[in-house]
XYZ file of C-alpha atoms in Angstrom:
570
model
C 0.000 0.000 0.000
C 0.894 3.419 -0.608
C -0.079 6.611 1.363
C -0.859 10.270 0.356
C 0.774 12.819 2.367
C 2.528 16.081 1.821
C 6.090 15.375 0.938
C 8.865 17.606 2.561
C 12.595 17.098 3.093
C 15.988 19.504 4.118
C 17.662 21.047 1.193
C 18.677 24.344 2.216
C 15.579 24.770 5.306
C 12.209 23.255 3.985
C 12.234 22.122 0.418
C 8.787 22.447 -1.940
C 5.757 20.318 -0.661
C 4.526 17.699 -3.285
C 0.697 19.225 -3.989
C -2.128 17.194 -3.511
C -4.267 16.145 -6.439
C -7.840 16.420 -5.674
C -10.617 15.185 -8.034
C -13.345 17.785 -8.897
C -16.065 16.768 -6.776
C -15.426 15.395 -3.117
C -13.899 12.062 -3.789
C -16.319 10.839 -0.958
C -19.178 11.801 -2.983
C -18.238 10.876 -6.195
C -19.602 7.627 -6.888
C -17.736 7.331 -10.481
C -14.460 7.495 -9.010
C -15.702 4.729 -6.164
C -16.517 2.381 -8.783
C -14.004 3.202 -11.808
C -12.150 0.340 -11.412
C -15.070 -1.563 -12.252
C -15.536 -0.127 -15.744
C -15.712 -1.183 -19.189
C -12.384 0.325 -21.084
C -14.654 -0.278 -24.865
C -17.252 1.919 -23.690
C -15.925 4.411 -21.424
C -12.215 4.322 -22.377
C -10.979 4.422 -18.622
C -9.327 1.198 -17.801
C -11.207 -0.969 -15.420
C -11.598 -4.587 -15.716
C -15.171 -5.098 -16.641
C -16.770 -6.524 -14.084
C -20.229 -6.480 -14.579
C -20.295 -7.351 -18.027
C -17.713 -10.361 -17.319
C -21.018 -11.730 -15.224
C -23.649 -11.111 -17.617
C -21.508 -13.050 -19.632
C -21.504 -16.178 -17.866
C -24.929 -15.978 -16.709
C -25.796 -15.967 -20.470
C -23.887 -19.045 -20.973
C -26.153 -21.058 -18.499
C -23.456 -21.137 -15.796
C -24.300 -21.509 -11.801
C -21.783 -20.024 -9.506
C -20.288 -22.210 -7.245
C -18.991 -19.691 -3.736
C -15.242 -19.502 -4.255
C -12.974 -19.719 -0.992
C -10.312 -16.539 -1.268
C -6.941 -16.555 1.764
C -6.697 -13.040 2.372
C -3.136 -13.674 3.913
C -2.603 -9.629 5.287
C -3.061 -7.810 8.434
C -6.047 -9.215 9.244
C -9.762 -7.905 8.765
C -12.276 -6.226 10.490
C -14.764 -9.004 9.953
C -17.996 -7.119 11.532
C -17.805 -4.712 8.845
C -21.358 -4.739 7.252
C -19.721 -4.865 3.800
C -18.359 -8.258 4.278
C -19.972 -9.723 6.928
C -21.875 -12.082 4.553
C -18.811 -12.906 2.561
C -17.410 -14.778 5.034
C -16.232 -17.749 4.747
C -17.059 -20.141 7.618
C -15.603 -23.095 9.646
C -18.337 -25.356 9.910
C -16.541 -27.856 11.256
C -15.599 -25.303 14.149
C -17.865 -24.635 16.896
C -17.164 -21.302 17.731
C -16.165 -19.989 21.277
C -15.581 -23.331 22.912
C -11.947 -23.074 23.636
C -11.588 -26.410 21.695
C -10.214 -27.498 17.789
C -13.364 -29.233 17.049
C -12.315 -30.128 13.272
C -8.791 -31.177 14.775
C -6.527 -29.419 12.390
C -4.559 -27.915 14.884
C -5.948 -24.385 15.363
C -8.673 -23.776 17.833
C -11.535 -21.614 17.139
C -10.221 -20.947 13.962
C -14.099 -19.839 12.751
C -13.109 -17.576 10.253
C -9.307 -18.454 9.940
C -5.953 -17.975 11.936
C -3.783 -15.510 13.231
C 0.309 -16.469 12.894
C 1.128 -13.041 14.461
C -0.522 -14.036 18.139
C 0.183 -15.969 21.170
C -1.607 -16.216 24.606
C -0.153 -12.991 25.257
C -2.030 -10.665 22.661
C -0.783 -9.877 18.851
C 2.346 -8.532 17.302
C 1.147 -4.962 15.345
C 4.163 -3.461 14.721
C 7.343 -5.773 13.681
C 11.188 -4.744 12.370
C 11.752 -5.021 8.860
C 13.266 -8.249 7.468
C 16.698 -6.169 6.829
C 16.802 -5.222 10.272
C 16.475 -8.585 11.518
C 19.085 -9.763 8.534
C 21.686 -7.383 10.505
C 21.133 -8.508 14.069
C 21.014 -11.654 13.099
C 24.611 -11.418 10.934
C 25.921 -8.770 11.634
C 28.286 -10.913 14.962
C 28.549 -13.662 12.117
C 29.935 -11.788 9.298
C 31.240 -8.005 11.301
C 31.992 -9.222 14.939
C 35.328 -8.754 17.216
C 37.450 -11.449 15.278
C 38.158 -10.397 11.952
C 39.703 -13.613 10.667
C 36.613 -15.374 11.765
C 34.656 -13.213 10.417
C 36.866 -13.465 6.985
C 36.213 -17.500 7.508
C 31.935 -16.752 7.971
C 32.002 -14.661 4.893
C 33.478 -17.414 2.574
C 32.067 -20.342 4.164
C 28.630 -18.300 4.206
C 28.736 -16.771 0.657
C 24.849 -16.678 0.634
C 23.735 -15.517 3.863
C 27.131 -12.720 3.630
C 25.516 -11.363 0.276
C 21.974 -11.131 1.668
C 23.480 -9.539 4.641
C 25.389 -6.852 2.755
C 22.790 -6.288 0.797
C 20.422 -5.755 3.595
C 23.108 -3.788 5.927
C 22.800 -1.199 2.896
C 19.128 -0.814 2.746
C 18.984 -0.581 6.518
C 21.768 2.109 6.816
C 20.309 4.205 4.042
C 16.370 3.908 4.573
C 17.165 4.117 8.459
C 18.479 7.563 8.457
C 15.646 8.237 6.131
C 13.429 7.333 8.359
C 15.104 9.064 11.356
C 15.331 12.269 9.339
C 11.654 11.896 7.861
C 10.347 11.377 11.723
C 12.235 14.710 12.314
C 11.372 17.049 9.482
C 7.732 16.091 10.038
C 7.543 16.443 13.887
C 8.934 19.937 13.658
C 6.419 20.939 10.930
C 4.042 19.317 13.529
C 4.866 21.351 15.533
C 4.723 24.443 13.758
C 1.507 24.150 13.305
C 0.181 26.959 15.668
C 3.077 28.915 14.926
C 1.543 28.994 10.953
C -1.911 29.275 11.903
C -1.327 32.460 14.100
C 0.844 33.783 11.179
C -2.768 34.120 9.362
C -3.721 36.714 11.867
C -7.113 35.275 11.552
C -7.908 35.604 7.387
C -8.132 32.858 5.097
C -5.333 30.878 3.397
C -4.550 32.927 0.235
C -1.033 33.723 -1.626
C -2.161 37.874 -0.909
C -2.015 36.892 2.562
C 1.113 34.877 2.397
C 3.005 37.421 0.605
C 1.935 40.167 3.283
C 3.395 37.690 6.607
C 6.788 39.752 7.507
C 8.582 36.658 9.107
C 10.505 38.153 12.755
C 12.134 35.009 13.744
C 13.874 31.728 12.059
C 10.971 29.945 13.005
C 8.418 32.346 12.174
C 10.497 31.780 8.638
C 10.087 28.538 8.133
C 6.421 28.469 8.859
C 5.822 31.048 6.233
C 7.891 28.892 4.132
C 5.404 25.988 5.048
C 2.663 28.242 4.451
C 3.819 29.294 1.172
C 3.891 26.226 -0.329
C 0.327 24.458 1.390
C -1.120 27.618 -0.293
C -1.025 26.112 -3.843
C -3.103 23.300 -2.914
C -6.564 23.684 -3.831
C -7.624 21.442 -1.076
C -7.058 24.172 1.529
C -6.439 27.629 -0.526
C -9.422 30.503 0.634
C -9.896 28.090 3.561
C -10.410 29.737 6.368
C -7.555 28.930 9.879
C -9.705 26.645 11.154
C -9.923 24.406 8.104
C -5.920 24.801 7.585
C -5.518 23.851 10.844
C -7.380 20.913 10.685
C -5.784 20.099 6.983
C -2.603 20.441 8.567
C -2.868 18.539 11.736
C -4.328 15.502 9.939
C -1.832 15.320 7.457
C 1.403 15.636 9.625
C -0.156 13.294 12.086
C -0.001 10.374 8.725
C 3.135 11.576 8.096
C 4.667 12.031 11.912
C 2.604 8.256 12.160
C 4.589 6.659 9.290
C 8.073 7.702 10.327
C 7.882 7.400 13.954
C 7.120 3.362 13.325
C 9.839 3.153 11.206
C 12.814 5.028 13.144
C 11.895 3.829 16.385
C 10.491 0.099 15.327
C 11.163 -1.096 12.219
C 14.698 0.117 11.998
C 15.719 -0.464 15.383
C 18.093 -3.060 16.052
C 16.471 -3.359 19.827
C 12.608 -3.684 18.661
C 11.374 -7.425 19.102
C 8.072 -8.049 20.155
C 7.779 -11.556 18.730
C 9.851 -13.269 21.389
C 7.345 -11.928 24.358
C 3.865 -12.375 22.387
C 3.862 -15.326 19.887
C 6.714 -17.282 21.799
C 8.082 -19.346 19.234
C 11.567 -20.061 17.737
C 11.454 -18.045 14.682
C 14.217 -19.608 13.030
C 12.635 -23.196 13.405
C 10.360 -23.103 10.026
C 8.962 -26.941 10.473
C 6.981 -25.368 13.616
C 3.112 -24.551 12.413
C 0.683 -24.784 15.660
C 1.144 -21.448 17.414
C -0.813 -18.074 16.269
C -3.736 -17.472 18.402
C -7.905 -16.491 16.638
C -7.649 -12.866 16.604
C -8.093 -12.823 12.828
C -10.416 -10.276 13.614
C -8.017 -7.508 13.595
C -9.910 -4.013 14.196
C -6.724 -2.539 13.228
C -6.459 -4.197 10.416
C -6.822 -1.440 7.097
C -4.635 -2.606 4.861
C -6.196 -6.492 5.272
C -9.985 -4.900 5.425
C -9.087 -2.730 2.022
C -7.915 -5.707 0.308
C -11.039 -7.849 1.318
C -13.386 -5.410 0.592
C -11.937 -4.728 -3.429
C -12.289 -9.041 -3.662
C -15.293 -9.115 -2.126
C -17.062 -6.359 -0.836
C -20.709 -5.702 -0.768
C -22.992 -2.478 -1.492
C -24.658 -1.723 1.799
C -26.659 1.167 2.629
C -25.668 4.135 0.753
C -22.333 2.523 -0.314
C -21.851 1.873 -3.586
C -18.456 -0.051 -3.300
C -18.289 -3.915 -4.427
C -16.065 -6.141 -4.681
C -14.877 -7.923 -8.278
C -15.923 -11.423 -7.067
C -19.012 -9.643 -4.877
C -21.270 -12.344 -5.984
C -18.778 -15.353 -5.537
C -16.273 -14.894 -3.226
C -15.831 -16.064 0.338
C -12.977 -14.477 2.368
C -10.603 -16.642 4.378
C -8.830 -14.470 6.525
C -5.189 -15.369 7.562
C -3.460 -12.859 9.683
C 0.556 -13.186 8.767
C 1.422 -9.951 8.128
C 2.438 -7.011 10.531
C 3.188 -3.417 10.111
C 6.680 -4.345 8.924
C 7.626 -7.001 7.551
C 6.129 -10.372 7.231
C 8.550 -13.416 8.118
C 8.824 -16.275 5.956
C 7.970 -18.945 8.125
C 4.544 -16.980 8.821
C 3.971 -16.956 5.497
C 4.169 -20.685 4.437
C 2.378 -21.451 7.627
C -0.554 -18.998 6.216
C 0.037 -20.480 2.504
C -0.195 -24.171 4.251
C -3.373 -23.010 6.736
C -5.467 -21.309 3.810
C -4.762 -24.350 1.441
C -5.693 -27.201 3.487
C -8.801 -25.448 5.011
C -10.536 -25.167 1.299
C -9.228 -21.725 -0.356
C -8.551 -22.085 -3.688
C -7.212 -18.666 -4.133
C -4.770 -16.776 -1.979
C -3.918 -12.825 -2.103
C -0.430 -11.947 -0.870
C -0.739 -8.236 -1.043
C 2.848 -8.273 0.750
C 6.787 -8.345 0.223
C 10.419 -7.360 0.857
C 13.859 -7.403 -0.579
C 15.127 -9.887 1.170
C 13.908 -13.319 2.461
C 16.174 -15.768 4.708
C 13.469 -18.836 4.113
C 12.539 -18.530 0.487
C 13.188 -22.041 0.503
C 10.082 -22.769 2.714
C 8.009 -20.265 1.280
C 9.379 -21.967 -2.201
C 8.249 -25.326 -0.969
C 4.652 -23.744 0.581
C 4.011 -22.371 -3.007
C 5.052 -25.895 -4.495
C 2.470 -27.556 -2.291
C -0.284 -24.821 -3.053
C 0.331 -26.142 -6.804
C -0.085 -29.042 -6.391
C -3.505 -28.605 -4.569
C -4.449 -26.451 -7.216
C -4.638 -23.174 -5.758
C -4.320 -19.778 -7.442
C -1.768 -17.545 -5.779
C -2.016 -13.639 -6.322
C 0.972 -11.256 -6.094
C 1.442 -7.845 -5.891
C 4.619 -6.548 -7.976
C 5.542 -4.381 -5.278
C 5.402 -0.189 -4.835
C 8.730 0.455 -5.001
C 9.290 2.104 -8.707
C 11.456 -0.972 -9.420
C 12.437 -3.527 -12.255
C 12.395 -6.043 -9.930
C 14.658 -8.232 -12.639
C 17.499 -5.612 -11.070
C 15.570 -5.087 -7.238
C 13.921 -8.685 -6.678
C 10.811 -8.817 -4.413
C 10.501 -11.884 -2.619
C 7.955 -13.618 -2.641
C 8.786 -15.038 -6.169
C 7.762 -17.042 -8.709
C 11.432 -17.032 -10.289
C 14.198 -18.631 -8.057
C 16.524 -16.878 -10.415
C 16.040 -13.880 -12.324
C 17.750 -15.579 -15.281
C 15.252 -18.199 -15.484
C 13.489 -18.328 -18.277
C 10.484 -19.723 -16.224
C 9.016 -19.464 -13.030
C 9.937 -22.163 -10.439
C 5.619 -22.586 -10.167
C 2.693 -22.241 -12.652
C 0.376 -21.314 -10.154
C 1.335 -17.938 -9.421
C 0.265 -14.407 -11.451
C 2.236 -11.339 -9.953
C 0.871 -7.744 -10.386
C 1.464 -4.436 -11.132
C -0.733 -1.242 -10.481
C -2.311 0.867 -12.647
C -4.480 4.311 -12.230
C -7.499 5.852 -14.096
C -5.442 8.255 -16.269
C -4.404 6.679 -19.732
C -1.272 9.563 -20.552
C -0.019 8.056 -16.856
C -1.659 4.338 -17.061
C 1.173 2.749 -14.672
C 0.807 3.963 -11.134
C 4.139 5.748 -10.573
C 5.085 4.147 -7.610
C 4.272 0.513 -9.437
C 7.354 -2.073 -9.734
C 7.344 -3.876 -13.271
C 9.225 -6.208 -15.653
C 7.794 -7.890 -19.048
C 9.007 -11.507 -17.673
C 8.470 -11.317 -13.721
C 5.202 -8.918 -13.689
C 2.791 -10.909 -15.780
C -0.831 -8.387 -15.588
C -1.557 -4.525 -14.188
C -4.724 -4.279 -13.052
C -6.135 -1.067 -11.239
C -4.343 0.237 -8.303
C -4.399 3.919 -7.319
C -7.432 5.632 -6.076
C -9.470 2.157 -4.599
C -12.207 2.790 -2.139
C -13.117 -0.106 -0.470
C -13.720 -1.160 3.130
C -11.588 0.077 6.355
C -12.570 -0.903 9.794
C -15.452 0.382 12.200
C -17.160 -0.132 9.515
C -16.034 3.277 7.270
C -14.575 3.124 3.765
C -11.422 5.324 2.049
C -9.435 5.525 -0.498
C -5.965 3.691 -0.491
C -2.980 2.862 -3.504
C -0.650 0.465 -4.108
C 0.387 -3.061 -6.153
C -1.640 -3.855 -2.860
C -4.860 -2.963 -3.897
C -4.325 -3.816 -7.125
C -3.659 -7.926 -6.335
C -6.979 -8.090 -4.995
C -8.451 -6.476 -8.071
C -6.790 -9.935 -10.304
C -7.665 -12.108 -7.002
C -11.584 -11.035 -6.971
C -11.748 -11.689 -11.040
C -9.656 -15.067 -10.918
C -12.445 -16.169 -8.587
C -15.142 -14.797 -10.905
C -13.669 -17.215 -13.405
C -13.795 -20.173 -10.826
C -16.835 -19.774 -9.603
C -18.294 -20.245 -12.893
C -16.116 -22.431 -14.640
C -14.746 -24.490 -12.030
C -12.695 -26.933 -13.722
C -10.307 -24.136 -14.446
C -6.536 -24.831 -13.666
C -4.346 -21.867 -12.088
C -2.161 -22.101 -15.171
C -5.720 -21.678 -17.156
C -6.802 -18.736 -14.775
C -3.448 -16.839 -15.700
C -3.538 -17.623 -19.431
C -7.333 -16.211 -19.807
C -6.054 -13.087 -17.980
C -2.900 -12.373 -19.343
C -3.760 -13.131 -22.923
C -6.966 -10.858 -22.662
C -5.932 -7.391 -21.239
C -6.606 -3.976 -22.784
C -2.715 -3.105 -24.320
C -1.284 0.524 -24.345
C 1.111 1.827 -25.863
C 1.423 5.129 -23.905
C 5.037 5.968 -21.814
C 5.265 3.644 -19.191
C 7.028 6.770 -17.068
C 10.399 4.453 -16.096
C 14.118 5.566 -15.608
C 15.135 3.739 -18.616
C 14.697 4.802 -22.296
C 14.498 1.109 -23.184
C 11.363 -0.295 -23.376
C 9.689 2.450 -21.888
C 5.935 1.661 -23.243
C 3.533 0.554 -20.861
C 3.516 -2.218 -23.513
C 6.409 -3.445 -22.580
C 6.691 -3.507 -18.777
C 4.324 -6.839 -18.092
C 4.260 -9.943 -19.826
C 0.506 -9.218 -20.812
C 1.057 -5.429 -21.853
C -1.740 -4.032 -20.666
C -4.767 -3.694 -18.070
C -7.114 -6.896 -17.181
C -10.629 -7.223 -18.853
C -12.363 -10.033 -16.885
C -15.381 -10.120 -19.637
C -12.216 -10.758 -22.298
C -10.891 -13.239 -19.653
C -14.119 -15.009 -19.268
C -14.793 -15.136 -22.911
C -11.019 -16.885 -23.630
C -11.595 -19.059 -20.598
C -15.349 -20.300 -21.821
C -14.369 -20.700 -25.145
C -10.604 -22.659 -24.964
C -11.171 -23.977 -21.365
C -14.373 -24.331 -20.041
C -15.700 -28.137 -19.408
C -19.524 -28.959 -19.102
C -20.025 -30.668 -16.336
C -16.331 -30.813 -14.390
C -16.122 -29.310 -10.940
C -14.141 -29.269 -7.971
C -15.134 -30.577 -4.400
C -17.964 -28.021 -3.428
C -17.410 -25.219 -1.020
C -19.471 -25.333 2.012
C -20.402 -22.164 2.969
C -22.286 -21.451 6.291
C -24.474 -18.359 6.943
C -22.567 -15.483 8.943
C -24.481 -14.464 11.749
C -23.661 -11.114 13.985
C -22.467 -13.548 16.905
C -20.441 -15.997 15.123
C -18.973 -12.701 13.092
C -17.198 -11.141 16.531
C -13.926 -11.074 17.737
C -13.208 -14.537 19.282
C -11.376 -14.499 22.177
């Protein structure tokens, strides 16, 4: 996922402030831009992927649904939240509350799935990065007192010394980054009155900007502040009050995100996992620990991504999901707010697969991965149960041939194919054909294999609300909801067959893909498909080269949510 906040750094004092883009009507009233991922790129030309023709589609071929089990494997989801409280899937071999595994497969009240991030002593929220861990964990190994040893570790260690280097570099650079980010925005935080007294009570315009006679170096670098938040049409002719709220809420996203990073996620001394899961991290054949608080009522990112698979219009809310009609979500709780570890996430892979989900969305990743073996063999296994594994590409601005980001498909870049066949990996794209790859989207024409919408989602968030969020993270879920479209309706469908009907499909461009290199540099070019997903186009290939009267897979038993059974179990 990607946030939205106003972008500052030290040049010479405060540098210019990225400006916010705004759409022109409130984008929380603008039901178009709720539902634009949704749309039909032959009739409207904006590329969405189609959904609701895809299903009048199948329904004209004669074909009954059957419900189609996704693994959400994230942060967990709020699973009271009236958008996809009846798109739950169920444990009906669970009775729920009774302190007991009732369908003996080694997780108790696991009603609505499993939590790898918990122990009898609450949940893990925030967690280092994997780099960080990479250096504590090497750094006596490969750096320590005894230089010859350590000479003797590097070479009898080649492996573990390159993804330790590697990692020691990322964590030295983004580290300061993050100290200095944590900084710059706390003092701008707290500038805040300082800037909203400098307005001597009139409204946020450049007239009154120009007229503020700074008196002191801090009274300078407000106005500086000031004279750059004035361009944004989100807050110019607003009155103090407003700017003051404006400001407040956007250094408090910003002060949020850095303060986690340069105090948690870059710290050396940060480890919460020892004291709340209480398991030997390092020991990847150990499986039965985690705790039931799938129900995470922190859990955005995990919500988001269940509501764009998923979702269902409610009330006023227009917002669906692409499988809204098929999909049951599995939720698997493996990944914190830093990195996920690997033996988390074959344990989730391994959980989702064996309890019925024949789809899994890993909206997650990092540069570096210590057990790729066992998440290697966890995605082997998924294959061979025949089970559909989505990727995001990452939100990094990366060819991730040259910046690899693991999870993978490929063991080696310089395969020629991946190591599975069950996997599709994608990249993000936005609602603007002159800028159709999301700028922050990774990408390669071998290892990124679809784009599929990505920047301005709105979907569910917990208590129950909805917002707006970006990434290669939203955009996973998009290919995730539509590959279980597919299933649903033609269930004899192989992964391999699931991939093929998307990737051969999608709406091509040829606009500038917007990448550092001049090579290749069509959007074209940067995915193995070339273009956006059309699940109608999918579902057309798929009925027409695929599709098998008659063949199914074992049915999906799917038991009513009610309120009760939906709560936090404790």
């Amino acid at each position: 996922m990607k946030k939205i906040f106003i972008a500052a750094c030290f040049m010479t004092g405060f540098a210019s402030f990225a400006q916010t883009v705004v759409a022109p009507l409130d984008p929380m009233q603008d039901k178009d831009l709720m539902t634009w991922y949704h749309k039909d790129f032959a009739s409207t030309n904006i590329y969405g992927v189609n959904t609701q023709n895809a299903y009048k589609y199948l329904e004209s071929k004669g074909l009954k649904p059957t419900p189609v089990i996704v693994g959400v494997l994230d942060s967990g989801v709020d699973v009271n939240h009236p958008g996809l409280i009846k798109n739950l899937w169920t444990n009906v071999n669970e009775i729920p509350n009774n302190g007991k595994d009732d369908d003996g497969n080694g997780y108790v009240d696991d009603v609505h799935g499993w939590n790898f991030l918990g122990g009898k002593n609450g949940d893990v929220y925030d967690d280092n990065l994997e780099v960080t861990r990479v250096v504590k964990k090497y750094q006596p190994i490969f750096e320590g007192t005894d230089s010859a040893k350590n000479k003797v570790n590097q070479a009898k260690m080649s492996e573990d010394f390159a993804m330790y280097m590697k990692s020691k570099e990322i964590y030295t650079k983004k580290g300061v980054e993050a100290k200095q980010g944590y900084e710059t925005y706390k003092k701008i935080q707290d500038m805040i009155p300082t800037m909203i007294a400098m307005l001597n009570g009139q409204n946020l315009t450049p007239e009154v900007i120009a007229a503020i006679k700074p008196t002191t170096q801090d009274q300078a670098m407000a106005a500086s502040v000031l004279g750059q938040v004035v361009n944004d049409p989100a807050v110019q002719g607003k009155s103090p009050a407003e700017v003051q709220k404006f400001l407040n809420d956007q250094m408090k996203e910003a002060v949020d995100y850095y303060e986690v990073q340069a105090t948690k996620q870059y710290n050396l001394d940060f480890d919460p996992r020892a004291a709340i899961v209480g398991d030997n991290y390092d020991d990847y054949a150990q499986k039965n620990y985690g705790n039931n608080h799938y129900a995470d009522p922190k859990g955005e990112h995990g919500t988001h991504v269940a509501g764009i698979i998923a979702g269902l219009p409610q009330g006023k809310e227009v917002q669906y999901g692409v499988g809204y009609k098929v999909a049951k979500i599995m939720v698997v709780r493996a990944v914190p707010n830093g990195d996920e570890r690997d033996k988390d996430v074959a344990n989730a892979v391994r959980y989702a697969v064996d309890n019925g989900a024949k789809i899994l969305n890993m909206s997650f990743g990092k540069p570096v991965s210590p057990g790729k073996n066992v998440v290697w063999d966890a995605f082997k296994y998924a294959q061979d149960k025949g089970v559909l594994l989505v990727k995001a590409a990452g939100n990094d601005n990366e060819n991730v041939a040259e910046n690899v980001y693991y999870p993978t498909n490929f063991k080696n870049v310089d395969d020629a194919k991946p190591y599975i066949n069950n996997m599709i990996v994608v990249g993000a794209s936005t609602n603007n054909n002159e800028f159709l790859r999301a700028d922050f989207s990774n990408y390669n024409q071998k290892m990124v294999n679809v784009f599929a919408p990505g920047e301005k989602i709105y979907s569910t968030v917990p208590g129950g609300k909805y917002a707006y969020l970006q990434g290669t993270s939203m955009a996973s879920p998009v290919v995730a909801g539509a590959a279980a479209v597919l299933l649903a309706y033609m269930p004899n469908l192989t992964p391999a067959q699931l991939i093929e009907s998307l990737v051969k499909t999608a709406n091509k461009s040829t606009v500038n893909a917007m990448i550092s290199s001049n090579t290749n540099n069509r959007f074209d070019l940067i995915s193995e498909a070339g273009g956006v997903i059309d699940l109608k186009k999918a579902a057309e290939y798929a009925y027409t080269n695929f599709y098998k009267a008659g063949a199914s897979t074992p049915t999906v038993k799917v038991k009513a949510v009610n309120k009760r059974k939906a709560q936090k179990v404790k």
